[in-house]
Amino acid sequence: AHELRTPLSNIQGYLETVKDGLLEANEVTIDTIYQQAVHLSQLVEDLRLLSLVEGGNLRLDLVDDSLPNVLNRSVEAFRARAEAAGIELSVQTPSGFPLVNMDRTRIAQVASNLLENAIQHTPRDGRVEVIMGESGSTNATVAVSDTGDGIPAQELPHLFERFHRVDPSRARSTGGAGLGLTIAKQLVEAHGGAIYAESTLGKGSRFVFEIPLRDGSA
């Protein structure tokens, strides 16, 4: 309720100020209100998705598909943003990789959530890297690493909890609602996989998820 109330209160406050004539309804004001509405809409959608997954009602469209293709497309979607932030973004996917039985849209969402998190916490001149490989002969492994400030060890067990933010002082409008990693975890586990994080303060973080290959073997 608190997370929903924040953007709603911001929207209401701006509209009341405009209504009272204390603030001009110019392009800047309208854009601010719009961004808060977008944030609220995304939060509602994230909560809806979490409710479906946790209730066992999310239907996955599982097909044998190319994980390298999904990852390459996900990285390209973030390339312009990374370049604008002065961050080097790269992806390494092996050729001839076995197909993975997955919901393409949901795995792309996992990758996007991890990339969003990595770019958000990587400073200018930093680096974000996506590396794909195999774990044994049964799982595909994807690692998203960054050269950010890192995460304190005591925070690692809580990273995938709802609304958890390593820095609680971050504004909700800029720091996110703290649902991206929770959603990533739920979607990976819905595929029969697992996700975890590693980090070293001052050096960066690494998020890794694994999902089964098509036949459980290469």
JSON list of C-alpha atoms in Angstrom, two decimals, residues 40-183:
[
{"chain": "A", "resi": 40, "resn": "LEU", "atom": "CA", "xyz": [2.40, 3.59, -10.87]},
{"chain": "A", "resi": 41, "resn": "SER", "atom": "CA", "xyz": [1.24, 1.57, -13.86]},
{"chain": "A", "resi": 42, "resn": "GLN", "atom": "CA", "xyz": [4.46, -0.47, -13.87]},
{"chain": "A", "resi": 43, "resn": "LEU", "atom": "CA", "xyz": [4.19, -1.13, -10.15]},
{"chain": "A", "resi": 44, "resn": "VAL", "atom": "CA", "xyz": [0.62, -2.39, -10.53]},
{"chain": "A", "resi": 45, "resn": "GLU", "atom": "CA", "xyz": [1.69, -4.68, -13.39]},
{"chain": "A", "resi": 46, "resn": "ASP", "atom": "CA", "xyz": [4.63, -6.00, -11.38]},
{"chain": "A", "resi": 47, "resn": "LEU", "atom": "CA", "xyz": [2.37, -6.78, -8.43]},
{"chain": "A", "resi": 48, "resn": "ARG", "atom": "CA", "xyz": [-0.13, -8.49, -10.75]},
{"chain": "A", "resi": 49, "resn": "LEU", "atom": "CA", "xyz": [2.64, -10.66, -12.20]},
{"chain": "A", "resi": 50, "resn": "LEU", "atom": "CA", "xyz": [3.97, -11.59, -8.76]},
{"chain": "A", "resi": 51, "resn": "SER", "atom": "CA", "xyz": [0.46, -12.51, -7.65]},
{"chain": "A", "resi": 52, "resn": "LEU", "atom": "CA", "xyz": [0.04, -14.82, -10.66]},
{"chain": "A", "resi": 53, "resn": "VAL", "atom": "CA", "xyz": [3.41, -16.51, -10.17]},
{"chain": "A", "resi": 54, "resn": "GLU", "atom": "CA", "xyz": [3.11, -16.99, -6.41]},
{"chain": "A", "resi": 55, "resn": "GLY", "atom": "CA", "xyz": [-0.44, -18.26, -6.80]},
{"chain": "A", "resi": 56, "resn": "GLY", "atom": "CA", "xyz": [0.66, -20.79, -9.39]},
{"chain": "A", "resi": 57, "resn": "ASN", "atom": "CA", "xyz": [-1.56, -19.16, -12.01]},
{"chain": "A", "resi": 58, "resn": "LEU", "atom": "CA", "xyz": [1.08, -17.83, -14.41]},
{"chain": "A", "resi": 59, "resn": "ARG", "atom": "CA", "xyz": [0.89, -19.70, -17.69]},
{"chain": "A", "resi": 60, "resn": "LEU", "atom": "CA", "xyz": [4.26, -20.13, -19.37]},
{"chain": "A", "resi": 61, "resn": "ASP", "atom": "CA", "xyz": [4.42, -20.49, -23.13]},
{"chain": "A", "resi": 62, "resn": "LEU", "atom": "CA", "xyz": [7.21, -23.09, -23.10]},
{"chain": "A", "resi": 63, "resn": "VAL", "atom": "CA", "xyz": [8.91, -23.86, -26.42]},
{"chain": "A", "resi": 64, "resn": "ASP", "atom": "CA", "xyz": [12.38, -25.00, -27.45]},
{"chain": "A", "resi": 65, "resn": "ASP", "atom": "CA", "xyz": [14.07, -21.70, -28.24]},
{"chain": "A", "resi": 66, "resn": "SER", "atom": "CA", "xyz": [17.44, -19.99, -28.63]},
{"chain": "A", "resi": 67, "resn": "LEU", "atom": "CA", "xyz": [18.67, -18.44, -25.40]},
{"chain": "A", "resi": 68, "resn": "PRO", "atom": "CA", "xyz": [21.59, -16.65, -27.12]},
{"chain": "A", "resi": 69, "resn": "ASN", "atom": "CA", "xyz": [19.09, -14.91, -29.38]},
{"chain": "A", "resi": 70, "resn": "VAL", "atom": "CA", "xyz": [17.00, -13.77, -26.43]},
{"chain": "A", "resi": 71, "resn": "LEU", "atom": "CA", "xyz": [20.07, -12.44, -24.59]},
{"chain": "A", "resi": 72, "resn": "ASN", "atom": "CA", "xyz": [21.49, -10.64, -27.61]},
{"chain": "A", "resi": 73, "resn": "ARG", "atom": "CA", "xyz": [18.18, -8.88, -28.20]},
{"chain": "A", "resi": 74, "resn": "SER", "atom": "CA", "xyz": [17.87, -7.94, -24.53]},
{"chain": "A", "resi": 75, "resn": "VAL", "atom": "CA", "xyz": [21.35, -6.43, -24.48]},
{"chain": "A", "resi": 76, "resn": "GLU", "atom": "CA", "xyz": [20.75, -4.46, -27.67]},
{"chain": "A", "resi": 77, "resn": "ALA", "atom": "CA", "xyz": [17.63, -2.94, -26.13]},
{"chain": "A", "resi": 78, "resn": "PHE", "atom": "CA", "xyz": [19.82, -1.42, -23.40]},
{"chain": "A", "resi": 79, "resn": "ARG", "atom": "CA", "xyz": [22.78, -0.40, -25.56]},
{"chain": "A", "resi": 80, "resn": "ALA", "atom": "CA", "xyz": [21.70, 3.19, -26.25]},
{"chain": "A", "resi": 81, "resn": "ARG", "atom": "CA", "xyz": [20.98, 3.79, -22.58]},
{"chain": "A", "resi": 82, "resn": "ALA", "atom": "CA", "xyz": [24.32, 2.32, -21.53]},
{"chain": "A", "resi": 83, "resn": "GLU", "atom": "CA", "xyz": [26.21, 4.44, -24.06]},
{"chain": "A", "resi": 84, "resn": "ALA", "atom": "CA", "xyz": [24.41, 7.58, -22.88]},
{"chain": "A", "resi": 85, "resn": "ALA", "atom": "CA", "xyz": [25.50, 6.76, -19.32]},
{"chain": "A", "resi": 86, "resn": "GLY", "atom": "CA", "xyz": [29.10, 6.14, -20.39]},
{"chain": "A", "resi": 87, "resn": "ILE", "atom": "CA", "xyz": [28.88, 2.43, -19.54]},
{"chain": "A", "resi": 88, "resn": "GLU", "atom": "CA", "xyz": [30.49, -0.30, -21.64]},
{"chain": "A", "resi": 89, "resn": "LEU", "atom": "CA", "xyz": [27.92, -3.03, -22.35]},
{"chain": "A", "resi": 90, "resn": "SER", "atom": "CA", "xyz": [28.90, -6.40, -23.81]},
{"chain": "A", "resi": 91, "resn": "VAL", "atom": "CA", "xyz": [27.46, -9.88, -24.29]},
{"chain": "A", "resi": 92, "resn": "GLN", "atom": "CA", "xyz": [29.13, -13.24, -24.85]},
{"chain": "A", "resi": 93, "resn": "THR", "atom": "CA", "xyz": [26.98, -16.06, -26.19]},
{"chain": "A", "resi": 94, "resn": "PRO", "atom": "CA", "xyz": [28.42, -19.29, -27.61]},
{"chain": "A", "resi": 95, "resn": "SER", "atom": "CA", "xyz": [27.51, -20.45, -31.10]},
{"chain": "A", "resi": 96, "resn": "GLY", "atom": "CA", "xyz": [25.73, -23.76, -31.59]},
{"chain": "A", "resi": 97, "resn": "PHE", "atom": "CA", "xyz": [24.27, -23.66, -28.08]},
{"chain": "A", "resi": 98, "resn": "PRO", "atom": "CA", "xyz": [21.54, -26.26, -27.33]},
{"chain": "A", "resi": 99, "resn": "LEU", "atom": "CA", "xyz": [17.95, -25.06, -27.39]},
{"chain": "A", "resi": 100, "resn": "VAL", "atom": "CA", "xyz": [16.33, -24.26, -24.06]},
{"chain": "A", "resi": 101, "resn": "ASN", "atom": "CA", "xyz": [12.74, -25.08, -23.15]},
{"chain": "A", "resi": 102, "resn": "MET", "atom": "CA", "xyz": [11.52, -21.67, -22.03]},
{"chain": "A", "resi": 103, "resn": "ASP", "atom": "CA", "xyz": [8.99, -18.88, -22.29]},
{"chain": "A", "resi": 104, "resn": "ARG", "atom": "CA", "xyz": [10.91, -16.43, -24.46]},
{"chain": "A", "resi": 105, "resn": "THR", "atom": "CA", "xyz": [9.05, -13.37, -23.21]},
{"chain": "A", "resi": 106, "resn": "ARG", "atom": "CA", "xyz": [9.54, -14.20, -19.53]},
{"chain": "A", "resi": 107, "resn": "ILE", "atom": "CA", "xyz": [13.24, -15.05, -19.84]},
{"chain": "A", "resi": 108, "resn": "ALA", "atom": "CA", "xyz": [13.73, -11.79, -21.75]},
{"chain": "A", "resi": 109, "resn": "GLN", "atom": "CA", "xyz": [12.04, -10.09, -18.80]},
{"chain": "A", "resi": 110, "resn": "VAL", "atom": "CA", "xyz": [14.50, -11.74, -16.40]},
{"chain": "A", "resi": 111, "resn": "ALA", "atom": "CA", "xyz": [17.45, -10.57, -18.49]},
{"chain": "A", "resi": 112, "resn": "SER", "atom": "CA", "xyz": [16.00, -7.05, -18.73]},
{"chain": "A", "resi": 113, "resn": "ASN", "atom": "CA", "xyz": [15.46, -6.82, -14.98]},
{"chain": "A", "resi": 114, "resn": "LEU", "atom": "CA", "xyz": [19.04, -7.87, -14.31]},
{"chain": "A", "resi": 115, "resn": "LEU", "atom": "CA", "xyz": [20.40, -5.46, -16.93]},
{"chain": "A", "resi": 116, "resn": "GLU", "atom": "CA", "xyz": [18.27, -2.65, -15.53]},
{"chain": "A", "resi": 117, "resn": "ASN", "atom": "CA", "xyz": [19.65, -3.32, -12.07]},
{"chain": "A", "resi": 118, "resn": "ALA", "atom": "CA", "xyz": [23.26, -3.55, -13.27]},
{"chain": "A", "resi": 119, "resn": "ILE", "atom": "CA", "xyz": [23.19, -0.36, -15.35]},
{"chain": "A", "resi": 120, "resn": "GLN", "atom": "CA", "xyz": [21.43, 1.56, -12.60]},
{"chain": "A", "resi": 121, "resn": "HIS", "atom": "CA", "xyz": [24.21, 0.71, -10.14]},
{"chain": "A", "resi": 122, "resn": "THR", "atom": "CA", "xyz": [27.20, 1.10, -12.45]},
{"chain": "A", "resi": 123, "resn": "PRO", "atom": "CA", "xyz": [29.00, 4.47, -12.61]},
{"chain": "A", "resi": 124, "resn": "ARG", "atom": "CA", "xyz": [30.18, 6.23, -15.74]},
{"chain": "A", "resi": 125, "resn": "ASP", "atom": "CA", "xyz": [33.18, 4.50, -17.35]},
{"chain": "A", "resi": 126, "resn": "GLY", "atom": "CA", "xyz": [32.05, 1.27, -15.74]},
{"chain": "A", "resi": 127, "resn": "ARG", "atom": "CA", "xyz": [31.25, -2.02, -17.43]},
{"chain": "A", "resi": 128, "resn": "VAL", "atom": "CA", "xyz": [28.25, -4.36, -17.58]},
{"chain": "A", "resi": 129, "resn": "GLU", "atom": "CA", "xyz": [28.80, -7.80, -19.07]},
{"chain": "A", "resi": 130, "resn": "VAL", "atom": "CA", "xyz": [26.47, -10.67, -19.92]},
{"chain": "A", "resi": 131, "resn": "ILE", "atom": "CA", "xyz": [28.11, -14.09, -20.25]},
{"chain": "A", "resi": 132, "resn": "MET", "atom": "CA", "xyz": [26.29, -17.28, -21.16]},
{"chain": "A", "resi": 133, "resn": "GLY", "atom": "CA", "xyz": [27.47, -20.86, -20.76]},
{"chain": "A", "resi": 134, "resn": "GLU", "atom": "CA", "xyz": [26.55, -24.29, -19.44]},
{"chain": "A", "resi": 135, "resn": "SER", "atom": "CA", "xyz": [26.50, -25.71, -15.94]},
{"chain": "A", "resi": 136, "resn": "GLY", "atom": "CA", "xyz": [27.38, -29.37, -16.31]},
{"chain": "A", "resi": 137, "resn": "SER", "atom": "CA", "xyz": [25.32, -30.89, -19.10]},
{"chain": "A", "resi": 138, "resn": "THR", "atom": "CA", "xyz": [21.86, -30.02, -17.81]},
{"chain": "A", "resi": 139, "resn": "ASN", "atom": "CA", "xyz": [21.57, -26.25, -17.37]},
{"chain": "A", "resi": 140, "resn": "ALA", "atom": "CA", "xyz": [22.12, -23.06, -19.31]},
{"chain": "A", "resi": 141, "resn": "THR", "atom": "CA", "xyz": [23.83, -20.40, -17.20]},
{"chain": "A", "resi": 142, "resn": "VAL", "atom": "CA", "xyz": [23.60, -16.62, -17.63]},
{"chain": "A", "resi": 143, "resn": "ALA", "atom": "CA", "xyz": [25.74, -14.22, -15.59]},
{"chain": "A", "resi": 144, "resn": "VAL", "atom": "CA", "xyz": [25.17, -10.45, -15.54]},
{"chain": "A", "resi": 145, "resn": "SER", "atom": "CA", "xyz": [28.10, -8.66, -13.90]},
{"chain": "A", "resi": 146, "resn": "ASP", "atom": "CA", "xyz": [28.86, -5.01, -13.26]},
{"chain": "A", "resi": 147, "resn": "THR", "atom": "CA", "xyz": [31.67, -2.85, -11.93]},
{"chain": "A", "resi": 148, "resn": "GLY", "atom": "CA", "xyz": [29.54, -0.91, -9.49]},
{"chain": "A", "resi": 149, "resn": "ASP", "atom": "CA", "xyz": [30.11, -0.26, -5.79]},
{"chain": "A", "resi": 150, "resn": "GLY", "atom": "CA", "xyz": [29.12, -3.77, -4.79]},
{"chain": "A", "resi": 151, "resn": "ILE", "atom": "CA", "xyz": [26.64, -5.01, -2.20]},
{"chain": "A", "resi": 152, "resn": "PRO", "atom": "CA", "xyz": [27.32, -5.55, 1.53]},
{"chain": "A", "resi": 153, "resn": "ALA", "atom": "CA", "xyz": [27.44, -9.22, 2.46]},
{"chain": "A", "resi": 154, "resn": "GLN", "atom": "CA", "xyz": [24.58, -8.87, 4.93]},
{"chain": "A", "resi": 155, "resn": "GLU", "atom": "CA", "xyz": [22.30, -7.63, 2.15]},
{"chain": "A", "resi": 156, "resn": "LEU", "atom": "CA", "xyz": [22.85, -10.56, -0.23]},
{"chain": "A", "resi": 157, "resn": "PRO", "atom": "CA", "xyz": [20.32, -12.94, 1.42]},
{"chain": "A", "resi": 158, "resn": "HIS", "atom": "CA", "xyz": [17.59, -10.29, 1.08]},
{"chain": "A", "resi": 159, "resn": "LEU", "atom": "CA", "xyz": [18.15, -9.07, -2.48]},
{"chain": "A", "resi": 160, "resn": "PHE", "atom": "CA", "xyz": [15.28, -11.08, -3.97]},
{"chain": "A", "resi": 161, "resn": "GLU", "atom": "CA", "xyz": [12.73, -10.12, -1.33]},
{"chain": "A", "resi": 162, "resn": "ARG", "atom": "CA", "xyz": [9.81, -7.89, -2.25]},
{"chain": "A", "resi": 163, "resn": "PHE", "atom": "CA", "xyz": [10.48, -4.14, -2.02]},
{"chain": "A", "resi": 164, "resn": "HIS", "atom": "CA", "xyz": [14.00, -4.65, -0.73]},
{"chain": "A", "resi": 165, "resn": "ARG", "atom": "CA", "xyz": [16.48, -1.92, -1.62]},
{"chain": "A", "resi": 166, "resn": "VAL", "atom": "CA", "xyz": [20.11, -2.00, -0.56]},
{"chain": "A", "resi": 167, "resn": "ASP", "atom": "CA", "xyz": [19.95, 1.79, -0.13]},
{"chain": "A", "resi": 168, "resn": "PRO", "atom": "CA", "xyz": [16.53, 2.54, 1.43]},
{"chain": "A", "resi": 169, "resn": "SER", "atom": "CA", "xyz": [17.20, 6.27, 1.13]},
{"chain": "A", "resi": 170, "resn": "ARG", "atom": "CA", "xyz": [16.86, 6.10, -2.67]},
{"chain": "A", "resi": 171, "resn": "ALA", "atom": "CA", "xyz": [13.76, 7.90, -3.88]},
{"chain": "A", "resi": 172, "resn": "ARG", "atom": "CA", "xyz": [11.10, 5.51, -5.10]},
{"chain": "A", "resi": 173, "resn": "SER", "atom": "CA", "xyz": [10.70, 7.47, -8.32]},
{"chain": "A", "resi": 174, "resn": "THR", "atom": "CA", "xyz": [14.35, 6.91, -9.21]},
{"chain": "A", "resi": 175, "resn": "GLY", "atom": "CA", "xyz": [15.34, 3.83, -7.26]},
{"chain": "A", "resi": 176, "resn": "GLY", "atom": "CA", "xyz": [12.54, 1.57, -8.43]},
{"chain": "A", "resi": 177, "resn": "ALA", "atom": "CA", "xyz": [10.01, -0.27, -6.31]},
{"chain": "A", "resi": 178, "resn": "GLY", "atom": "CA", "xyz": [12.35, -3.10, -5.39]},
{"chain": "A", "resi": 179, "resn": "LEU", "atom": "CA", "xyz": [10.38, -5.70, -7.34]},
{"chain": "A", "resi": 180, "resn": "GLY", "atom": "CA", "xyz": [12.65, -6.36, -10.33]},
{"chain": "A", "resi": 181, "resn": "LEU", "atom": "CA", "xyz": [14.84, -8.96, -8.65]},
{"chain": "A", "resi": 182, "resn": "THR", "atom": "CA", "xyz": [11.85, -10.57, -6.95]},
{"chain": "A", "resi": 183, "resn": "ILE", "atom": "CA", "xyz": [10.14, -11.00, -10.31]}
]
